[in-house]
mmCIF file of C-alpha atoms and ligand atoms in Angstrom:
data_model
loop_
_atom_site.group_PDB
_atom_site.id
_atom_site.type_symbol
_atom_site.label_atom_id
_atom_site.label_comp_id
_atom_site.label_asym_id
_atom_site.label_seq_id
_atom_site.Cartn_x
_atom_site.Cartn_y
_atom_site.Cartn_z
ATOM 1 C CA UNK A 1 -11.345 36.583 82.796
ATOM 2 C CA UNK A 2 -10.644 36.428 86.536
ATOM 3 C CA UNK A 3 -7.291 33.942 87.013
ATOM 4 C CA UNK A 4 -6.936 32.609 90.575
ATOM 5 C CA UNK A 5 -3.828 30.952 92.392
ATOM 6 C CA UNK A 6 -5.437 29.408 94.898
ATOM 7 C CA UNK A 7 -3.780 27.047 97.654
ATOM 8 C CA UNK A 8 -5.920 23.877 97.805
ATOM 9 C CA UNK A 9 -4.785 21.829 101.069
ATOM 10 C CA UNK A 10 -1.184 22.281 100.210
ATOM 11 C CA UNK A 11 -1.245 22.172 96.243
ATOM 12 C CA UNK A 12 -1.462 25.681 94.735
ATOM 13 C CA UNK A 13 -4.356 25.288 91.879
ATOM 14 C CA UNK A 14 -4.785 27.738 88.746
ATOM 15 C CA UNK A 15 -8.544 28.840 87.908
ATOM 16 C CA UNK A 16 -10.269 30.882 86.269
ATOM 17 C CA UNK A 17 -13.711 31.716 87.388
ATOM 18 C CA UNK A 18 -16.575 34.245 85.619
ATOM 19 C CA UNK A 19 -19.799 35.122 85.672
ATOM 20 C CA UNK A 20 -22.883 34.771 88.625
ATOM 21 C CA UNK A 21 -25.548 32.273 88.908
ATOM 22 C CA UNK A 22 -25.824 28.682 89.405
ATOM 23 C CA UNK A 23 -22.315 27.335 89.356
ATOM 24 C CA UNK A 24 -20.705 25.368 86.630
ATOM 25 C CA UNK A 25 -17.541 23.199 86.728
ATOM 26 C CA UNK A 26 -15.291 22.530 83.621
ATOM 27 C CA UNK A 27 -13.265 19.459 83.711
ATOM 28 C CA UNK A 28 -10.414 19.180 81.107
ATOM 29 C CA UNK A 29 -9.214 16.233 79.277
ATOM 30 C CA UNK A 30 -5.963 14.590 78.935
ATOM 31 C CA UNK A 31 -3.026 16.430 78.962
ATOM 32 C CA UNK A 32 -4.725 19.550 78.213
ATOM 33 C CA UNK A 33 -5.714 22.663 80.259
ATOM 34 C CA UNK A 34 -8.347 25.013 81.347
ATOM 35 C CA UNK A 35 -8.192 26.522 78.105
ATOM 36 C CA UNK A 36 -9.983 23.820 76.026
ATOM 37 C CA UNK A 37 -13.185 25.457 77.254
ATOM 38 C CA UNK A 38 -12.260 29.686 76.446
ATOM 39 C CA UNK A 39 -15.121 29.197 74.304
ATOM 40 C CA UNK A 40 -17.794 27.882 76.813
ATOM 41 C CA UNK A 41 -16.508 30.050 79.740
ATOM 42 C CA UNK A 42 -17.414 33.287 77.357
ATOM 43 C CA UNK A 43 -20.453 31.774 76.519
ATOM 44 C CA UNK A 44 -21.792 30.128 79.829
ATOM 45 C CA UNK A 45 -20.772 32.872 82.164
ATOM 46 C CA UNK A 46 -23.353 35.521 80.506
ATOM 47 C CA UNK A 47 -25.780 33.105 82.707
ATOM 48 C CA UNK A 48 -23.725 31.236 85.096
ATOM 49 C CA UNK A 49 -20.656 30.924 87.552
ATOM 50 C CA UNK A 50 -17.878 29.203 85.364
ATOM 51 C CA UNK A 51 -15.550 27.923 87.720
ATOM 52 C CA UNK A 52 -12.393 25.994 85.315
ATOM 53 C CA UNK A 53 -9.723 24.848 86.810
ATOM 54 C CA UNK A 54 -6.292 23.250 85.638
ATOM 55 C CA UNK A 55 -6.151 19.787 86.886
ATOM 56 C CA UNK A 56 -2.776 19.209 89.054
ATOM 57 C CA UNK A 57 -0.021 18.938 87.265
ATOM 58 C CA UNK A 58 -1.938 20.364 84.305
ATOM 59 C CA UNK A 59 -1.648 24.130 82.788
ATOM 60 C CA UNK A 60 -0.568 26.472 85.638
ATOM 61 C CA UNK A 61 -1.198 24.293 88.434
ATOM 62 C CA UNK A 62 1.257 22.900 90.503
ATOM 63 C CA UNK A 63 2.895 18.996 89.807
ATOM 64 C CA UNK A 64 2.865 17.097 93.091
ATOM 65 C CA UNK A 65 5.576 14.336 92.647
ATOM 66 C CA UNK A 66 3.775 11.067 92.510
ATOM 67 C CA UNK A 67 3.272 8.066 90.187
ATOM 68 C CA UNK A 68 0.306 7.823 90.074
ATOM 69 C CA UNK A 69 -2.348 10.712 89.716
ATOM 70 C CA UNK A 70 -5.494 8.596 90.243
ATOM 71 C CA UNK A 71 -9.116 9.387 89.329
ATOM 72 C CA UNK A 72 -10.233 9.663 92.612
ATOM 73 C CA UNK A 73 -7.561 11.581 93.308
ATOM 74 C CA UNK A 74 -8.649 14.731 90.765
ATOM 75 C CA UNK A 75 -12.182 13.976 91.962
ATOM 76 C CA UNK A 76 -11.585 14.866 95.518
ATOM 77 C CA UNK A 77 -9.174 18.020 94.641
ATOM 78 C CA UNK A 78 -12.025 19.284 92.530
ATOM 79 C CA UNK A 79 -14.177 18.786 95.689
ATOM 80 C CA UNK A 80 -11.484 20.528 98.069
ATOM 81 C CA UNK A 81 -11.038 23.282 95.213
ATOM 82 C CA UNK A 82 -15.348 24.196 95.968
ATOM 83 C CA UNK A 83 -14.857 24.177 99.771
ATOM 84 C CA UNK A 84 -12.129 26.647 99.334
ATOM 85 C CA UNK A 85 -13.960 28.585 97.020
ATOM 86 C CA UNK A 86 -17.009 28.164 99.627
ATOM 87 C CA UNK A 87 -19.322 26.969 96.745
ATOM 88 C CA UNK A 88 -21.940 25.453 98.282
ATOM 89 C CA UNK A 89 -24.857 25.309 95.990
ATOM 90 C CA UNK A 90 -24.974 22.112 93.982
ATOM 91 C CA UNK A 91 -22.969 22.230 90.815
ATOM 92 C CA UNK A 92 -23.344 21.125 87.219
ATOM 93 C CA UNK A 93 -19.919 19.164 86.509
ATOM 94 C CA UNK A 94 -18.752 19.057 82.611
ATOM 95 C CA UNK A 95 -16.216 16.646 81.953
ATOM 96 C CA UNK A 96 -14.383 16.168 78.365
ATOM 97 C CA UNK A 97 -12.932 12.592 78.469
ATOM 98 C CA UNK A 98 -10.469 12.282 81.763
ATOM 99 C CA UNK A 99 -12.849 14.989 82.535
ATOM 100 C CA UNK A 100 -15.531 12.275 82.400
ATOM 101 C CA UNK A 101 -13.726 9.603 84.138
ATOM 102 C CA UNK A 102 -12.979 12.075 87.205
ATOM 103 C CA UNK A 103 -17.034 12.741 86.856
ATOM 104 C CA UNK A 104 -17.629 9.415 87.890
ATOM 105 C CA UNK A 105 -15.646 9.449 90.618
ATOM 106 C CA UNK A 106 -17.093 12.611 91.630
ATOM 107 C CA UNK A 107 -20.736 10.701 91.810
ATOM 108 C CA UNK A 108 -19.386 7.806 93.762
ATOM 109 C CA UNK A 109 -17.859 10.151 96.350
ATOM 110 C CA UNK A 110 -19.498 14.229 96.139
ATOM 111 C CA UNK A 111 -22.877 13.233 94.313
ATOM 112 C CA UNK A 112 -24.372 15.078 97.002
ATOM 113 C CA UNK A 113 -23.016 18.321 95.448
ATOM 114 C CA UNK A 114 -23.969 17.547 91.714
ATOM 115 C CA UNK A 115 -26.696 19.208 90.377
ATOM 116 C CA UNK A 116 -26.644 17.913 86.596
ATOM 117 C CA UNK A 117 -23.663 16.297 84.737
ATOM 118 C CA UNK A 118 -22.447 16.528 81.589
ATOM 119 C CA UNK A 119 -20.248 14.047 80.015
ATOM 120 C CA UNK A 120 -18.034 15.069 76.531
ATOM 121 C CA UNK A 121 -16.543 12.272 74.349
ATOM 122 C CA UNK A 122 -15.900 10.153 77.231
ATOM 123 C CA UNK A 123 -16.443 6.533 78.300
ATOM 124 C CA UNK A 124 -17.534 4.256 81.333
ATOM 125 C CA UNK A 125 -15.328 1.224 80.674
ATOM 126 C CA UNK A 126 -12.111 0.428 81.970
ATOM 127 C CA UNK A 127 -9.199 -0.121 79.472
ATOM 128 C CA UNK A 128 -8.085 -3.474 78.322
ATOM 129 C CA UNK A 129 -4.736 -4.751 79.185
ATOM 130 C CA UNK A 130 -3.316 -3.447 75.624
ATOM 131 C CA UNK A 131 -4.535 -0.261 76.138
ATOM 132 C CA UNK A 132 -3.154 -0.067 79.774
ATOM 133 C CA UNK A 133 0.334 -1.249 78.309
ATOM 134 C CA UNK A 134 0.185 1.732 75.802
ATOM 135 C CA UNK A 135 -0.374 4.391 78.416
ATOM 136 C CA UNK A 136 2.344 2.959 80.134
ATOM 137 C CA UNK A 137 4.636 3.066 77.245
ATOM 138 C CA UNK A 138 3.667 6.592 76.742
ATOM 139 C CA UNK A 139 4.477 7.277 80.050
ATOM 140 C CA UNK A 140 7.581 6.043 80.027
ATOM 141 C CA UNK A 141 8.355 7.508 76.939
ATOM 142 C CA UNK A 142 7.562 11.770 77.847
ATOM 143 C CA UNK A 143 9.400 10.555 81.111
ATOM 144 C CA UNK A 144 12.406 9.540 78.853
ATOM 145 C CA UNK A 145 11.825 11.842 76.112
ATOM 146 C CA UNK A 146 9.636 14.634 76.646
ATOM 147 C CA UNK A 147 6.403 16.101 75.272
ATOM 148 C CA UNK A 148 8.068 16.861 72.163
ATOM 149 C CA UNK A 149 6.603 13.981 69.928
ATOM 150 C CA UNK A 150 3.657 13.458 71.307
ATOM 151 C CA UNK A 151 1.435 16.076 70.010
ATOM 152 C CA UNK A 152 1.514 15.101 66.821
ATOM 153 C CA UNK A 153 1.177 11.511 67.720
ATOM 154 C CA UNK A 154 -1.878 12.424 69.609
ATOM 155 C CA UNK A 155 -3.706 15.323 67.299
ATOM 156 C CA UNK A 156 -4.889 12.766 64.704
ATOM 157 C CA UNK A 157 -7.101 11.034 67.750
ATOM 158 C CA UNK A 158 -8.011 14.132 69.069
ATOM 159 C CA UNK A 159 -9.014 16.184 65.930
ATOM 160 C CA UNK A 160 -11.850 15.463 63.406
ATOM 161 C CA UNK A 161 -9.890 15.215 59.953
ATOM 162 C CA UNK A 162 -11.821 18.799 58.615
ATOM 163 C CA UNK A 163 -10.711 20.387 61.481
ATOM 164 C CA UNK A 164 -7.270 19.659 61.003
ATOM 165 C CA UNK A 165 -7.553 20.637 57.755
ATOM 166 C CA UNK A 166 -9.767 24.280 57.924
ATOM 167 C CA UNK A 167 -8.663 25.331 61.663
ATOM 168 C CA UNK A 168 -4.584 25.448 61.660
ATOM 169 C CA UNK A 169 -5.441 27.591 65.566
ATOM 170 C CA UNK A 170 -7.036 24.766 66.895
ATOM 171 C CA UNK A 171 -3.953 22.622 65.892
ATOM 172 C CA UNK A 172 -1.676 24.829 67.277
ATOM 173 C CA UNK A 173 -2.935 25.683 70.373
ATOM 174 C CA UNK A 174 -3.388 22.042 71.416
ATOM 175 C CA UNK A 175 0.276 21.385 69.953
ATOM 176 C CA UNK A 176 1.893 24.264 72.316
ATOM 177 C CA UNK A 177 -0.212 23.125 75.349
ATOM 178 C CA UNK A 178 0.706 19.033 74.940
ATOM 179 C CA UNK A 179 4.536 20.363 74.289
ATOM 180 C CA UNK A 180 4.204 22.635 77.632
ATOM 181 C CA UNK A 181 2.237 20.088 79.697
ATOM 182 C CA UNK A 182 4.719 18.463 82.617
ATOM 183 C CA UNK A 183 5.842 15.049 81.402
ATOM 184 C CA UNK A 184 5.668 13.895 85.027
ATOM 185 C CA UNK A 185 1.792 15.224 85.045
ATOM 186 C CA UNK A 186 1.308 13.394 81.471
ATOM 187 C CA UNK A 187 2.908 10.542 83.039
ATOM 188 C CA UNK A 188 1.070 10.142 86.499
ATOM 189 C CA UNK A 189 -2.399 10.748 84.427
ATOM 190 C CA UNK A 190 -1.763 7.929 82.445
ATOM 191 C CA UNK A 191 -0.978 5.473 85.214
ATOM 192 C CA UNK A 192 -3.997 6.756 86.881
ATOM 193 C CA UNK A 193 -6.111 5.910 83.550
ATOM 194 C CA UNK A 194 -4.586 2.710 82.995
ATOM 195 C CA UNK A 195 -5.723 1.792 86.966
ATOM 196 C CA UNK A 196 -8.804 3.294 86.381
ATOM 197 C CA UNK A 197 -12.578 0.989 87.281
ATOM 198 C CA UNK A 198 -14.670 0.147 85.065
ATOM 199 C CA UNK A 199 -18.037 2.164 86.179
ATOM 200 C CA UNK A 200 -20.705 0.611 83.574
ATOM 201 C CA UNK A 201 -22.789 -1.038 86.222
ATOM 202 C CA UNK A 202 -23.176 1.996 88.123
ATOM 203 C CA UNK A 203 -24.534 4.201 85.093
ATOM 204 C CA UNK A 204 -28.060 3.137 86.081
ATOM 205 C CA UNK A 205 -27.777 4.644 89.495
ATOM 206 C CA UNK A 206 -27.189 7.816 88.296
ATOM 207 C CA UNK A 207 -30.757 9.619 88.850
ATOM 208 C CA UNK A 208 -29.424 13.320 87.758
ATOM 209 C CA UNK A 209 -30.474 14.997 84.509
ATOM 210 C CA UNK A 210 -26.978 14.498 82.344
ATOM 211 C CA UNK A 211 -26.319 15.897 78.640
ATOM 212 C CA UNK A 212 -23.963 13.883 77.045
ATOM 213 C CA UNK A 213 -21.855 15.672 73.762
ATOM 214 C CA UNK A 214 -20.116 13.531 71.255
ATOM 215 C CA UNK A 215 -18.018 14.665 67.911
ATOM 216 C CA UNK A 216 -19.619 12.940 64.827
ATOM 217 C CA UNK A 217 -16.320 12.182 64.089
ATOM 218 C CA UNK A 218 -14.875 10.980 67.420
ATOM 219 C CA UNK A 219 -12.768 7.550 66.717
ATOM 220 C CA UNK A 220 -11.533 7.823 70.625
ATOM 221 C CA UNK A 221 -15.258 7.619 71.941
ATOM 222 C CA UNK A 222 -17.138 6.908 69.243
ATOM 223 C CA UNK A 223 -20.664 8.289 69.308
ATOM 224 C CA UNK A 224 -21.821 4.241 69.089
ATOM 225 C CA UNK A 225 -20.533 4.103 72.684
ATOM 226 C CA UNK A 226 -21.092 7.652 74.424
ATOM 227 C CA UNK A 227 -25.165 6.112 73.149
ATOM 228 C CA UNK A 228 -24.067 3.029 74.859
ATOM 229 C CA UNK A 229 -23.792 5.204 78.202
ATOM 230 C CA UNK A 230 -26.765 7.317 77.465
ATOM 231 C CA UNK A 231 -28.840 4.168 76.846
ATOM 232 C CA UNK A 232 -27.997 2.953 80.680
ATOM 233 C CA UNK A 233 -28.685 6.315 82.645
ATOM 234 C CA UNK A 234 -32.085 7.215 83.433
ATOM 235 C CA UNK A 235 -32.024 10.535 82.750
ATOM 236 C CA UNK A 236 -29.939 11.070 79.614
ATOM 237 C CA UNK A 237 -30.213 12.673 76.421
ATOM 238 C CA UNK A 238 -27.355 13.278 73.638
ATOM 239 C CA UNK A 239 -26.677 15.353 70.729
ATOM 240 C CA UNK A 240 -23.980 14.717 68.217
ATOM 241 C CA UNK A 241 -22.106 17.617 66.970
ATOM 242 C CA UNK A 242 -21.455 17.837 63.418
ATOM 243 C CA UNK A 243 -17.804 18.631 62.154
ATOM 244 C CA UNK A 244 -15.972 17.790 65.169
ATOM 245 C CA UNK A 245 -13.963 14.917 66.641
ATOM 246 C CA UNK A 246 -13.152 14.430 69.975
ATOM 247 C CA UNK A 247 -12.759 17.715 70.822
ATOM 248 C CA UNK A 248 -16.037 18.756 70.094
ATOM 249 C CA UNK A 249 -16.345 21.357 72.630
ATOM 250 C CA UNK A 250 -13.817 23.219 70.718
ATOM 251 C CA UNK A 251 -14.374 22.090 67.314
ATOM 252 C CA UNK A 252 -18.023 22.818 67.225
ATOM 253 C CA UNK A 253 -18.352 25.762 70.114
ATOM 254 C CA UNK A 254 -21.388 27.250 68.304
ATOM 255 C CA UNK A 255 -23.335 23.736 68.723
ATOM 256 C CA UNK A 256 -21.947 22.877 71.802
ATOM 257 C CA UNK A 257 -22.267 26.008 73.382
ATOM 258 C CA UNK A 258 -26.712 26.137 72.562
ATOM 259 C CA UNK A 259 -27.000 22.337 73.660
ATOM 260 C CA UNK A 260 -25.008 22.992 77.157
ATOM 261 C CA UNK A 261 -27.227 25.997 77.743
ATOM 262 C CA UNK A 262 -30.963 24.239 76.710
ATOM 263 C CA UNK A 263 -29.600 21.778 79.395
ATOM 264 C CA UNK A 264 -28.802 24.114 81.931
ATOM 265 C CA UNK A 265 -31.740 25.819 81.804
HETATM 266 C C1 MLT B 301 -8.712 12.809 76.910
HETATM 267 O O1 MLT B 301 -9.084 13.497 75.944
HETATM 268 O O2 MLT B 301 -8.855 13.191 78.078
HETATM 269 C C2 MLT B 301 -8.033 11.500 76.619
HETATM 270 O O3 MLT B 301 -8.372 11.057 75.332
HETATM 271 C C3 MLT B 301 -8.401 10.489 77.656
HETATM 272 C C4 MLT B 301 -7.768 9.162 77.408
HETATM 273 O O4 MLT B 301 -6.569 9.090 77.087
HETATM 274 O O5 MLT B 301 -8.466 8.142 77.592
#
């Protein structure tokens, strides 16, 4: 797999790009990396150009100090990161979760260069005041603290119960990648999630085709409310992938992998 370091407007962005064709842009979720998608970049680029990059802050990109790392924010770097990799055909954005909220951002402001969306165990709505006061707890905590205790905290959210159970790999690999993620990065995303707008009137304006992939077992975004967004766009259709929480990208790859690549065809 072809790893870039590539200097974005000042910020010096890690990505990994394979394969020709119509391009394709993985969005990670929260506080992962790149690597959440190994399995659809092997798949997608026997068809496609995979471009997947580490948010800032996130995996081998570089941490810009600042409070807040806003929505918008990752939206337009992800926009600056296909001028400077002079990709000018529209693209097909994929977005797991904070993935998904930058992909609405990236309608309100780039929609020109979508092609189709697709939208993993995410949601539209904003969070409620509770749920902004516990991302700003967390934040202050890895700023205090550290990543140390937070994986474990967060794996029972993030994992279906049988994966945690049957696929000890998947377990580890997100453990070591929350331990090695910057706190200040973990801690600017959250800030930027807790600020975050609530986009559920706009879902009706979105006129692309979009896929939308849920775990079965997803208690973060259940699959009651990723139908809730699939209801209001025009164009939407979902499947629900068996055995897999809200990872499902990487808890089911064989499912998600032939229901990303119906839709792209
Ligand atoms: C993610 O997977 O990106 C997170 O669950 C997003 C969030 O904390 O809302």
């Amino acid at each position: 797999m072809a790893l870039q370091n590539l200097d974005v407007r000042g910020i010096r962005f890690n990505v990994r790009q394979q394969g020709t064709g119509s391009p394709v842009l993985l969005v990670h979720g929260f506080p992962l990396d790149l690597t959440m998608w190994n399995a659809q970049i092997e798949a997608l680029s026997q068809r496609y150009h995979v471009i997947a990059p580490d948010l800032r802050g996130f995996g081998a990109s570089e941490s810009m100090s600042s409070d807040v790392y806003s929505m918008e924010q990752f939206a337009d770097d992800l926009a600056d990161l296909l001028d400077t990799l002079e990709v000018t055909e529209q693209v097909t954005f994929c977005g797991l979760s904070m993935g998904g909220y930058i992909a609405w951002q990236f309608w309100r402001k780039h929609r020109a260069r979508l092609k189709k969306l697709i939208l993993c165990d995410t949601r539209a709505a904003a969070n409620t005041p509770q749920g902004a006061e516990t991302r700003r707890k967390m934040a202050n905590h890895v700023l205090r603290s550290g990543t140390g205790e937070i994986a474990a905290l967060m794996l029972p959210n993030l994992l279906a119960d049988s994966t945690r159970k049957k696929n000890q790999g998947i377990v580890e690999k997100l453990t070591t990648v929350i331990r090695n993620t910057d706190p200040r990065a973990i801690a600017a995303a959250q800030h930027g999630m807790a600020q975050r707008d609530d986009f559920s009137d706009e879902l009706a304006d979105i006129d692309i085709q979009t896929l939308l992939l849920v775990g079965e077992q997803d208690t973060l975004t259940t699959s009651g409310e990723m139908q809730g967004i699939a209801n209001c766009m025009p164009r939407a259709h979902m499947v629900t992938l068996p055995n897999a929480g809200h990872m499902s990208p990487m808890e089911n790859p064989q499912v998600a992998n032939q229901a990303i690549l119906d839709f792209l065809k």
